[in-house]
Coordinates of C-alpha atoms in Angstrom, one line a residue:
Chain V
M278 CA 11.4 26.7 -41.6
H279 CA 13.7 27.4 -38.3
A280 CA 10.2 27.6 -36.5
L281 CA 9.1 24.1 -37.5
D282 CA 12.5 22.7 -36.7
D283 CA 12.4 24.3 -33.1
I284 CA 8.9 22.8 -32.6
A285 CA 10.1 19.5 -33.7
A286 CA 13.1 19.7 -31.1
E287 CA 11.0 20.9 -28.4
H288 CA 8.6 18.0 -29.3
E289 CA 11.4 15.4 -28.9
A290 CA 12.8 16.9 -25.9
L291 CA 9.2 17.0 -24.4
L292 CA 9.0 13.3 -25.4
Q293 CA 12.1 12.4 -23.8
F294 CA 11.2 14.2 -20.5
L295 CA 8.1 11.8 -20.4
Y296 CA 10.0 8.7 -21.5
L297 CA 12.4 9.4 -18.5
A298 CA 9.9 10.7 -15.7
P299 CA 10.8 8.6 -12.5
V300 CA 7.0 7.8 -12.2
G301 CA 4.6 5.9 -14.0
I302 CA 2.0 7.9 -15.8
V303 CA -1.1 6.3 -17.5
Q304 CA -4.3 8.1 -19.0
T305 CA -7.2 5.7 -19.3
T306 CA -10.9 5.7 -20.2
P307 CA -13.4 4.9 -17.2
D308 CA -13.3 1.1 -18.0
G309 CA -9.5 1.3 -17.8
T310 CA -8.6 1.1 -21.4
I311 CA -5.0 2.6 -21.7
G312 CA -4.8 5.6 -24.0
M313 CA -1.4 7.2 -23.3
I314 CA 1.2 5.4 -21.0
N315 CA 4.7 6.4 -20.2
P316 CA 7.7 3.8 -20.2
L317 CA 8.2 3.6 -16.5
S318 CA 4.4 2.4 -16.1
A319 CA 5.3 -0.4 -18.6
Q320 CA 8.3 -1.4 -16.4
L321 CA 6.2 -1.7 -13.4
L322 CA 3.0 -3.3 -15.1
M323 CA 4.6 -5.6 -17.6
P324 CA 5.7 -8.3 -14.9
L325 CA 2.0 -8.0 -13.7
A326 CA 0.2 -8.4 -17.1
T327 CA -0.6 -12.0 -17.4
D328 CA -1.4 -11.9 -21.1
G329 CA 1.8 -9.8 -22.2
N330 CA -0.3 -7.2 -23.2
L331 CA -1.0 -3.6 -21.8
V332 CA -4.5 -2.8 -23.0
N333 CA -6.3 -2.0 -19.7
L334 CA -4.8 -0.6 -16.7
F335 CA -7.6 -2.2 -14.2
D336 CA -7.1 -5.6 -15.8
A337 CA -3.1 -5.3 -15.5
L338 CA -3.5 -4.4 -11.6
D339 CA -6.4 -7.1 -11.1
P340 CA -4.3 -9.7 -9.5
V341 CA -2.8 -7.4 -6.9
A342 CA -5.3 -4.6 -6.6
P343 CA -8.7 -5.8 -7.7
E344 CA -10.3 -3.2 -5.4
L345 CA -9.6 -0.4 -7.9
R346 CA -12.3 -1.0 -10.3
A347 CA -14.7 -0.8 -7.5
M348 CA -13.3 2.3 -6.5
V349 CA -13.6 4.0 -9.8
A350 CA -17.2 2.7 -10.3
G351 CA -18.0 3.9 -6.6
F352 CA -16.7 7.4 -7.4
T353 CA -19.4 9.3 -8.5
A354 CA -18.0 13.2 -8.5
A355 CA -17.6 14.9 -11.8
S356 CA -13.8 14.8 -10.9
G357 CA -11.3 14.5 -8.3
A358 CA -8.8 12.1 -6.7
V359 CA -10.2 8.6 -6.6
C360 CA -7.3 7.3 -4.4
D361 CA -4.1 8.9 -3.4
G362 CA -1.1 6.9 -2.7
H363 CA -2.9 3.5 -2.4
R364 CA -0.6 0.9 -1.6
V365 CA -0.3 -2.3 -3.5
Q366 CA 1.6 -5.2 -2.6
L367 CA 3.2 -6.8 -5.8
T368 CA 5.1 -9.8 -4.2
A369 CA 5.3 -11.3 -1.0
G370 CA 9.1 -11.3 -1.0
I371 CA 11.5 -14.2 0.2
P372 CA 12.2 -13.7 3.9
G373 CA 15.8 -12.8 4.2
R374 CA 16.5 -12.5 0.8
E375 CA 14.2 -10.3 -1.0
D376 CA 11.8 -7.7 0.2
P377 CA 8.2 -7.7 -0.7
R378 CA 7.7 -5.2 -3.3
F379 CA 4.9 -2.5 -3.2
L380 CA 3.5 -0.1 -5.7
S381 CA 1.8 3.3 -4.8
V382 CA -1.3 4.0 -7.0
S383 CA -2.9 7.7 -7.2
L384 CA -5.8 7.9 -9.5
V385 CA -7.4 11.1 -10.6
K386 CA -10.7 11.5 -12.4
L387 CA -10.0 14.3 -15.1
D388 CA -13.7 14.2 -16.4
A389 CA -16.4 11.7 -17.4
E390 CA -14.0 10.1 -20.1
R391 CA -10.6 10.4 -18.8
F392 CA -8.7 9.1 -15.8
M393 CA -5.1 9.8 -14.8
A394 CA -3.1 7.3 -12.8
V395 CA 0.3 7.8 -11.4
L396 CA 2.3 4.6 -10.3
S397 CA 5.5 4.6 -8.4
D398 CA 7.6 2.0 -6.8
I399 CA 7.7 2.3 -2.9
T400 CA 9.3 -0.8 -2.1
L401 CA 12.2 1.1 -0.3
V402 CA 10.0 3.7 1.4
M403 CA 7.9 0.7 2.9
R404 CA 11.1 -0.9 3.9
R405 CA 12.6 2.0 5.6
E406 CA 9.0 2.5 7.5
Q407 CA 9.1 -1.2 8.4
Q408 CA 12.6 -0.7 9.9
L409 CA 11.5 2.2 11.9
K410 CA 8.6 0.3 13.4
Q411 CA 10.8 -2.4 14.3
S412 CA 13.3 -0.2 15.8
E413 CA 10.4 1.8 17.9
A414 CA 9.4 -1.7 18.9
W415 CA 12.7 -2.4 20.2
F416 CA 13.4 0.7 21.9
N417 CA 10.0 0.5 23.4
A418 CA 11.0 -3.0 25.0
I419 CA 14.5 -2.1 26.0
L420 CA 14.3 1.4 27.4
T421 CA 11.8 0.5 30.4
G422 CA 14.7 -1.7 31.8
V423 CA 14.5 -5.6 32.1
S424 CA 12.6 -5.7 35.9
D425 CA 9.2 -5.5 34.6
Y426 CA 8.6 -7.8 31.7
A427 CA 7.3 -11.2 31.3
L428 CA 8.2 -13.5 28.6
V429 CA 6.3 -16.8 27.7
T430 CA 5.9 -18.9 24.8
L431 CA 2.5 -19.6 22.8
D432 CA 1.7 -22.4 20.8
E433 CA 0.2 -22.3 17.4
V434 CA -3.1 -21.2 18.5
G435 CA -1.9 -18.5 21.1
R436 CA -2.0 -20.8 24.2
I437 CA 0.7 -20.2 26.9
E438 CA 2.9 -23.4 26.8
R439 CA 4.5 -23.0 30.5
W440 CA 4.4 -20.7 33.4
N441 CA 7.6 -19.0 34.5
A442 CA 8.9 -16.8 37.4
S443 CA 8.5 -13.6 34.9
I444 CA 4.9 -14.0 34.3
G445 CA 4.4 -14.6 37.9
R446 CA 6.2 -11.3 39.0
V447 CA 4.5 -9.2 36.4
T448 CA 0.9 -10.6 36.9
G449 CA 1.0 -12.3 40.1
L450 CA -0.9 -15.3 38.2
R451 CA -0.1 -19.0 39.1
R452 CA 0.9 -21.7 37.2
Q453 CA -2.4 -23.5 37.2
E454 CA -4.1 -20.2 36.2
V455 CA -1.9 -19.7 33.1
E456 CA -0.6 -22.8 31.5
R457 CA -2.4 -24.0 28.3
Q458 CA -4.7 -21.0 28.5
P459 CA -5.1 -18.7 25.6
F460 CA -2.9 -15.7 26.2
S461 CA -6.3 -13.4 26.5
I462 CA -6.6 -14.6 30.1
L463 CA -3.7 -12.0 30.6
S464 CA -6.2 -9.1 29.8
R465 CA -9.8 -8.7 31.1
P466 CA -12.0 -11.6 29.5
D467 CA -14.5 -9.4 28.0
E468 CA -11.8 -7.5 26.2
T469 CA -10.2 -10.0 23.8
P470 CA -12.6 -11.8 21.3
A471 CA -11.2 -15.2 20.0
E472 CA -10.6 -13.9 16.7
R473 CA -8.1 -11.1 18.0
I474 CA -5.9 -13.9 19.1
D475 CA -5.6 -15.1 15.8
D476 CA -5.5 -11.7 14.3
R477 CA -2.3 -11.1 16.2
L478 CA -0.7 -14.3 15.5
R479 CA -1.3 -13.8 11.8
E480 CA 0.0 -10.2 11.9
A481 CA 2.9 -11.6 13.6
D482 CA 3.6 -14.0 10.6
A483 CA 3.2 -11.4 8.3
N484 CA 5.3 -8.4 9.9
G485 CA 7.7 -10.3 12.1
W486 CA 6.1 -9.0 15.2
S487 CA 2.6 -7.7 16.6
L488 CA 2.7 -5.0 18.9
E489 CA -0.2 -3.7 20.9
D490 CA -1.0 -1.7 24.1
G491 CA -3.9 -2.2 26.3
W492 CA -5.3 -3.0 29.9
Y493 CA -4.0 -6.1 31.5
R494 CA -5.0 -7.9 34.6
R495 CA -3.3 -8.8 37.7
A496 CA -4.3 -11.9 40.2
D497 CA -5.6 -9.5 42.5
E498 CA -8.0 -8.1 39.7
T499 CA -6.2 -4.6 39.8
R500 CA -5.5 -3.8 36.3
F501 CA -2.3 -2.3 34.4
W502 CA -1.5 -0.4 31.4
G503 CA 0.6 -3.0 29.3
S504 CA 2.4 -3.2 26.0
T505 CA 2.6 -6.7 24.3
M506 CA 4.8 -7.9 21.6
I507 CA 4.4 -11.3 19.9
A508 CA 7.0 -12.5 17.6
P509 CA 7.1 -15.8 15.8
L510 CA 9.8 -18.2 16.8
H511 CA 9.3 -20.5 13.7
D512 CA 10.7 -20.2 10.4
P513 CA 8.8 -17.4 8.2
V514 CA 5.8 -18.9 6.5
A515 CA 5.0 -18.2 3.1
P516 CA 2.1 -16.2 2.3
G517 CA -0.8 -18.6 1.5
E518 CA 1.0 -21.5 3.1
S519 CA -0.7 -23.0 6.4
A520 CA 2.8 -24.2 8.1
P521 CA 6.3 -23.3 8.4
P522 CA 8.6 -25.1 6.0
G523 CA 10.0 -28.4 7.1
G524 CA 6.8 -29.5 8.7
S525 CA 7.6 -27.7 12.1
E526 CA 4.9 -26.0 14.1
R527 CA 4.2 -22.5 14.8
R528 CA 5.4 -21.1 17.9
Y529 CA 5.5 -17.6 19.3
A530 CA 7.3 -15.4 22.1
L531 CA 5.0 -13.1 24.0
I532 CA 6.6 -10.3 25.7
V533 CA 4.2 -8.5 28.2
R534 CA 5.6 -5.1 29.9
D535 CA 3.8 -2.8 32.3
I536 CA 4.0 0.7 31.1
T537 CA 1.8 2.2 33.5
D538 CA 4.9 4.3 34.6
K539 CA 4.9 7.4 32.6
R540 CA 8.2 8.1 33.4
D541 CA 9.2 6.2 30.3
A542 CA 10.6 8.8 28.0
A543 CA 10.2 6.7 24.8
E544 CA 6.7 5.8 25.8
D545 CA 5.9 9.7 26.3
L546 CA 7.2 10.5 23.0
R547 CA 5.2 7.7 21.2
R548 CA 2.2 8.9 22.9
A549 CA 2.5 12.4 22.1
A550 CA 2.6 11.4 18.3
V551 CA -0.5 9.5 18.6
T552 CA -2.6 11.5 20.9
D553 CA -4.9 14.5 20.5
H554 CA -3.4 17.3 22.3
L555 CA -6.8 18.8 23.4
T556 CA -8.8 15.7 24.6
G557 CA -6.1 13.3 25.2
I558 CA -7.7 10.5 23.0
A559 CA -6.3 9.1 19.7
N560 CA -5.4 11.5 17.2
R561 CA -6.5 11.4 13.5
R562 CA -3.2 9.8 12.4
A563 CA -3.6 7.0 15.1
F564 CA -7.1 6.5 14.1
F565 CA -6.1 6.0 10.3
D566 CA -3.4 3.7 11.4
A567 CA -5.5 1.5 13.7
A568 CA -8.4 1.4 11.3
A569 CA -6.0 0.4 8.5
R570 CA -5.0 -2.5 10.6
E571 CA -8.7 -3.3 11.3
L572 CA -9.7 -3.4 7.8
E573 CA -6.7 -5.5 7.0
R574 CA -8.0 -8.0 9.5
W575 CA -11.6 -7.7 8.0
R576 CA -10.1 -8.5 4.5
R577 CA -8.3 -11.5 5.7
A578 CA -11.4 -12.7 7.6
P579 CA -14.6 -10.9 7.3
R580 CA -16.6 -10.3 10.4
P581 CA -18.8 -7.6 11.8
L582 CA -17.0 -4.1 11.8
S583 CA -19.0 -1.0 12.3
L584 CA -18.0 2.9 12.5
L585 CA -19.7 5.6 14.3
L586 CA -18.8 9.3 13.2
I587 CA -20.1 11.7 16.2
D588 CA -20.5 15.5 15.6
A589 CA -21.2 17.9 18.4
D590 CA -24.5 19.8 17.4
H591 CA -24.4 23.7 17.1
F592 CA -20.9 23.5 18.3
K593 CA -20.1 27.0 17.0
N594 CA -22.8 28.3 19.1
V595 CA -21.1 27.1 22.0
N596 CA -17.8 28.9 21.2
D597 CA -19.6 32.1 20.2
R598 CA -21.7 32.3 23.2
H599 CA -19.3 31.0 26.0
G600 CA -16.0 31.2 24.6
H601 CA -13.2 28.8 23.2
P602 CA -12.2 27.8 26.8
T603 CA -15.6 26.5 27.3
G604 CA -15.9 24.8 23.8
D605 CA -12.6 23.2 24.5
A606 CA -14.4 21.8 28.0
V607 CA -17.3 20.5 26.1
L608 CA -14.8 18.7 23.6
R609 CA -12.9 17.2 26.5
A610 CA -16.2 16.0 28.2
I611 CA -17.1 14.4 24.8
A612 CA -13.8 12.6 24.6
T613 CA -14.2 11.3 28.3
T614 CA -17.7 10.0 27.5
L615 CA -16.4 8.2 24.4
S616 CA -13.7 6.7 25.8
G617 CA -15.6 5.7 28.9
T618 CA -18.4 4.2 26.9
A619 CA -15.8 2.3 24.5
R620 CA -14.4 -1.2 24.9
E621 CA -10.6 -1.8 25.2
I622 CA -10.6 -3.1 21.6
D623 CA -12.5 0.0 20.2
V624 CA -10.6 2.7 18.5
V625 CA -11.8 6.2 19.7
A626 CA -10.3 9.3 18.2
R627 CA -10.9 13.0 17.3
L628 CA -10.9 13.6 13.7
G629 CA -10.5 17.0 13.9
G630 CA -12.7 20.2 15.1
E631 CA -15.9 18.8 16.8
E632 CA -15.9 15.6 15.0
F633 CA -15.0 12.4 16.6
V634 CA -15.1 8.7 15.4
V635 CA -15.4 5.4 17.1
L636 CA -14.4 2.0 15.3
L637 CA -16.2 -1.0 16.6
P638 CA -14.5 -4.3 15.9
S639 CA -16.6 -7.6 16.1
T640 CA -19.8 -5.3 16.1
D641 CA -22.7 -5.7 13.8
V642 CA -24.9 -2.7 13.1
A643 CA -27.4 -3.5 15.9
G644 CA -24.6 -3.7 18.4
A645 CA -23.1 -0.3 17.1
A646 CA -26.7 1.4 17.3
A647 CA -27.0 0.2 20.9
V648 CA -23.5 1.8 21.8
A649 CA -24.2 5.0 19.8
E650 CA -27.6 5.4 21.5
R651 CA -25.6 4.9 24.9
I652 CA -23.2 7.6 23.9
R653 CA -25.6 10.0 22.6
A654 CA -27.7 9.6 25.7
A655 CA -24.6 10.1 28.0
I656 CA -23.5 13.1 26.2
A657 CA -27.1 14.9 26.3
A658 CA -27.0 14.1 30.2
I659 CA -23.6 16.0 30.9
A660 CA -23.1 19.6 31.3
V661 CA -20.0 21.6 31.4
E662 CA -19.6 24.6 33.8
S663 CA -18.9 28.0 32.4
N664 CA -18.8 31.2 34.5
G665 CA -21.6 30.0 36.9
T666 CA -23.9 28.6 34.2
L667 CA -24.3 25.0 33.0
V668 CA -23.6 24.4 29.2
R669 CA -25.0 21.5 27.5
C670 CA -24.3 19.9 24.1
T671 CA -25.8 17.1 22.3
V672 CA -24.2 15.0 19.3
S673 CA -25.3 13.4 16.2
I674 CA -24.2 10.2 15.3
G675 CA -23.9 8.5 11.9
I676 CA -23.2 4.6 11.7
S677 CA -21.8 2.4 8.7
T678 CA -20.9 -1.2 8.7
M679 CA -18.1 -2.9 6.7
G680 CA -19.5 -5.0 4.0
R681 CA -18.2 -6.4 0.4
D682 CA -19.7 -3.4 -1.1
V683 CA -17.5 -1.1 0.8
T684 CA -14.1 -0.4 -0.9
G685 CA -12.0 0.8 2.0
L686 CA -11.9 3.0 5.0
D687 CA -12.6 6.1 3.2
A688 CA -15.9 4.7 1.7
L689 CA -16.8 3.3 5.2
I690 CA -16.2 7.0 6.7
E691 CA -18.2 8.4 3.9
R692 CA -21.1 6.2 4.5
A693 CA -21.2 7.1 8.2
D694 CA -20.9 10.7 7.0
E695 CA -24.0 10.5 4.9
A696 CA -25.9 8.9 7.8
L697 CA -24.6 11.8 10.0
Y698 CA -25.9 14.2 7.6
V699 CA -29.5 12.5 7.9
A700 CA -29.3 12.6 11.4
K701 CA -28.4 16.5 11.4
A702 CA -31.2 17.0 9.1
A703 CA -33.4 15.0 11.1
G704 CA -33.1 17.6 14.1
R705 CA -29.8 16.6 15.5
N706 CA -29.3 14.8 18.9
R707 CA -29.9 11.5 17.3
V708 CA -28.5 8.4 15.7
K709 CA -28.8 7.3 12.3
V710 CA -27.7 4.1 10.3
H711 CA -26.3 4.4 6.9
G712 CA -28.8 2.7 4.3
A713 CA -31.8 2.2 7.0
C714 CA -34.4 4.6 6.7
M715 CA -32.0 7.2 5.3
A716 CA -34.6 9.7 4.1
P717 CA -34.9 12.3 6.9
A718 CA -38.8 12.4 8.3
V719 CA -40.7 15.5 6.6
G720 CA -42.3 17.9 8.7
Chain R
M153 CA 6.2 6.7 -52.3
R154 CA 9.9 6.0 -53.0
I155 CA 10.5 3.7 -55.9
R156 CA 12.8 1.0 -55.1
P157 CA 15.8 0.3 -57.3
V158 CA 15.7 -2.9 -59.4
S159 CA 18.3 -4.5 -56.9
I160 CA 15.6 -4.9 -54.3
R161 CA 15.3 -8.7 -54.9
M162 CA 19.0 -9.1 -54.0
E163 CA 18.6 -7.0 -50.8
T164 CA 15.8 -9.1 -49.8
L165 CA 18.0 -12.3 -50.2
T166 CA 21.1 -10.9 -48.3
R167 CA 19.1 -8.9 -45.8
P168 CA 18.4 -10.7 -42.6
T169 CA 15.1 -10.8 -40.9
F170 CA 13.9 -10.4 -37.3
E171 CA 13.9 -14.1 -36.8
S172 CA 17.1 -15.0 -38.8
A173 CA 19.6 -17.3 -36.9
D174 CA 22.5 -15.7 -38.0
L175 CA 21.5 -12.0 -37.4
P176 CA 24.3 -11.7 -34.4
D177 CA 26.9 -12.6 -37.1
W178 CA 25.5 -10.3 -39.6
M179 CA 25.2 -7.4 -37.3
A180 CA 28.8 -7.8 -36.0
T181 CA 30.0 -6.8 -39.5
C182 CA 27.1 -4.8 -41.0
R183 CA 27.6 -1.0 -41.8
E184 CA 25.5 1.6 -40.0
Q185 CA 23.7 2.1 -43.2
E186 CA 22.5 -1.5 -43.7
L187 CA 21.4 -1.5 -39.9
D188 CA 19.2 1.5 -40.7
D189 CA 17.5 -0.3 -43.7
L190 CA 16.3 -3.3 -41.7
D191 CA 12.4 -2.7 -41.0
F192 CA 12.8 -3.4 -37.4
G193 CA 14.1 -1.5 -34.5
V194 CA 18.0 -2.3 -33.4
I195 CA 19.5 -0.8 -30.2
G196 CA 23.1 -2.0 -29.6
F197 CA 24.7 -1.3 -26.2
D198 CA 28.0 -2.1 -24.9
L199 CA 28.9 -4.0 -21.5
D200 CA 28.5 -1.1 -19.5
G201 CA 25.1 -0.6 -20.7
R202 CA 25.6 2.6 -23.0
V203 CA 24.0 2.6 -26.2
Q204 CA 26.4 2.6 -29.1
R205 CA 24.1 1.7 -32.1
Y206 CA 20.5 3.0 -32.8
N207 CA 19.0 2.4 -36.1
A208 CA 16.7 4.7 -38.3
T209 CA 13.5 2.4 -37.8
E210 CA 13.8 2.5 -33.8
S211 CA 14.6 6.2 -34.1
R212 CA 11.3 6.7 -35.9
L213 CA 9.2 4.3 -33.8
A214 CA 10.4 6.1 -30.5
G215 CA 10.3 9.6 -32.0
L216 CA 14.1 10.1 -30.8
A217 CA 17.0 11.2 -32.9
T218 CA 20.0 8.9 -32.8
A219 CA 22.1 11.6 -31.6
R220 CA 19.8 12.1 -28.5
V221 CA 20.6 8.3 -27.6
L222 CA 23.8 7.4 -28.4
G223 CA 26.2 7.2 -25.4
Q224 CA 23.2 7.0 -23.0
M225 CA 22.6 4.3 -20.4
F226 CA 20.1 2.0 -22.2
F227 CA 18.2 0.7 -19.3
T228 CA 17.9 3.8 -17.1
S229 CA 18.1 6.8 -19.7
V230 CA 17.0 5.3 -23.1
A231 CA 14.4 2.3 -22.3
P232 CA 13.4 2.3 -18.8
C233 CA 10.3 0.4 -19.7
M234 CA 12.8 -2.7 -20.0
N235 CA 14.4 -2.1 -16.5
N236 CA 13.0 -5.0 -14.7
F237 CA 13.5 -8.7 -14.6
M238 CA 11.8 -9.7 -18.1
V239 CA 14.5 -7.6 -20.1
C240 CA 17.2 -6.0 -18.1
Q241 CA 17.7 -8.7 -15.5
R242 CA 18.3 -11.4 -18.4
F243 CA 21.0 -9.5 -20.0
E244 CA 22.6 -8.8 -16.5
D245 CA 22.3 -12.6 -15.8
A246 CA 23.9 -13.5 -19.1
L247 CA 26.7 -11.4 -18.6
R248 CA 27.6 -12.4 -15.1
D249 CA 27.3 -16.3 -15.8
G250 CA 29.0 -16.0 -19.4
T251 CA 26.1 -17.6 -21.0
P252 CA 24.7 -16.6 -24.5
L253 CA 21.2 -15.0 -24.5
D254 CA 18.9 -15.2 -27.8
D255 CA 15.3 -15.0 -26.6
T256 CA 12.1 -13.5 -28.2
I257 CA 9.5 -12.2 -25.9
D258 CA 6.2 -10.4 -26.4
Y259 CA 6.3 -7.0 -24.6
V260 CA 4.6 -3.7 -24.9
L261 CA 6.7 -0.5 -25.6
T262 CA 5.4 3.3 -24.9
L263 CA 6.3 4.6 -28.1
R264 CA 5.3 8.1 -28.1
M265 CA 3.4 7.4 -24.9
R266 CA 1.0 4.8 -26.7
P267 CA 1.2 1.2 -25.7
V268 CA 2.5 -0.7 -28.7
K269 CA 2.7 -4.5 -28.7
V270 CA 5.9 -5.8 -29.7
K271 CA 8.2 -8.8 -29.9
L272 CA 11.4 -8.1 -28.6
R273 CA 14.6 -10.3 -29.5
L274 CA 17.4 -10.2 -27.0
L275 CA 20.6 -11.0 -28.0
A276 CA 23.8 -11.2 -26.2
R277 CA 27.0 -13.6 -26.6
P278 CA 30.0 -14.1 -24.3
G279 CA 33.1 -12.5 -25.5
E280 CA 31.3 -9.8 -27.6
G281 CA 31.3 -6.2 -26.8
F282 CA 27.8 -5.4 -27.9
R283 CA 24.6 -6.7 -26.7
Y284 CA 21.1 -6.0 -28.7
V285 CA 17.5 -5.5 -28.4
L286 CA 15.6 -5.8 -31.5
V287 CA 12.3 -4.4 -31.8
Q288 CA 9.1 -5.8 -34.0
R289 CA 5.6 -4.4 -34.2
R290 CA 3.1 -7.4 -33.4
I291 CA -0.1 -7.0 -35.3

């Protein structure tokens, strides 16, 4: 009798433990039908459930995360993580009064019949991240000193409204070269597609600022490495609205700083955090940040977006035969070739080991294939010297391109990886596009 | 099956239902045993948010003994699933504004980890020490 009482008491304690768990836990079938669910899940999901019922998890999340269903459908492995910490924005927030609310969703496939979801409210986490980014942007602007920045105002389509002395001081450009021109004239003309101007204005609307580093030009056609911040001057525009409240026009402030000078301590710190220590190009973290931003742009306004996944062929042999210092030199040579071939808006990064990635905005499959072929040929032509002998290395490249059927960054990379595998299987030192003639040549 | 005494008819006449308009008055004076006899769940919590009344029906639905729940903070330690603007916020607003609250909403509770469709009746009256959430299953 006592044993039964003990079991009942333990059962009750376990139930209460689950009732009070500070994260949401839900078990569903593959189509999302809820089998088990704890109270915090109901707290988070009930305000979303339009029909007042919680029968299906994907239905409940559909208004805010319609991609979940596709992610589950596209997950073909027998078990494993479908997504981990996938961020979902629940509400837009009210500027100055209420923060936008965010939910983090992790989804694990247990087996063919069962999925487990973990939900947590990450509104506070996101707010702290935003504040950090904001202060980083500000320190970035202040620490360099006030002598080398230009401040101009932009109209609603990103045209510079008026020339002033600061823009003349930093760029040397004259009034007639600047006024009523899109701000992209400050960078090299081929480096800023028209849609990038709109992207940055929309980002400034959404986040309160848009920060980006890149090459900018002076009147004498020399260039400098600069950092630009765009901040809206108008009242906040609610998501889905096209104009600020009260019928006012959109206007923005644009700050351009010359940060070529590496003595800037804050800049060094920031650079160290986003740079691959061996090759000097962007690291994995910086790539995922930049790529997430690019995908966000794609979701807002779909346009061509392609990705190259690049892997050094037989790299282990290079290390084994010539030693790691030579292997490192080969990786650096590959990185140099990649950044030399890429445009300013492309994201070039080392993902790890001998694997590199290039994200190509505003580039379709054909364009991406041309870039990939240039990269392949350029790397095949270089040689690194090691103890008097010349070491050559080739790369294989897989290409994928963004489309409605691609659920996210992971899926885009996975497709490129599949194409890369085909390139490897077909004999290496070649380029393959995902989906196009993927079958390796026989014989 | 328990055989009901003959007085069952009397009981049904006097015992209030989930919808009864005079339920708040009845609950203000009823004994705990009468509360336990109701066929819907009753949770009463004070102005600090601590559970002071928890009837047998609710205890059975949730799988928690009354002793485990009494004195606990309702929205954080007993029913976190209602700690949002649909339920908790309504009580807070009513308390702050000194306005009465008597509203019935469709909701889903996670009783024993299963989603269970319920109707919730939210009751609060200015000047009273207890506020109530009533729980009835939806079919």
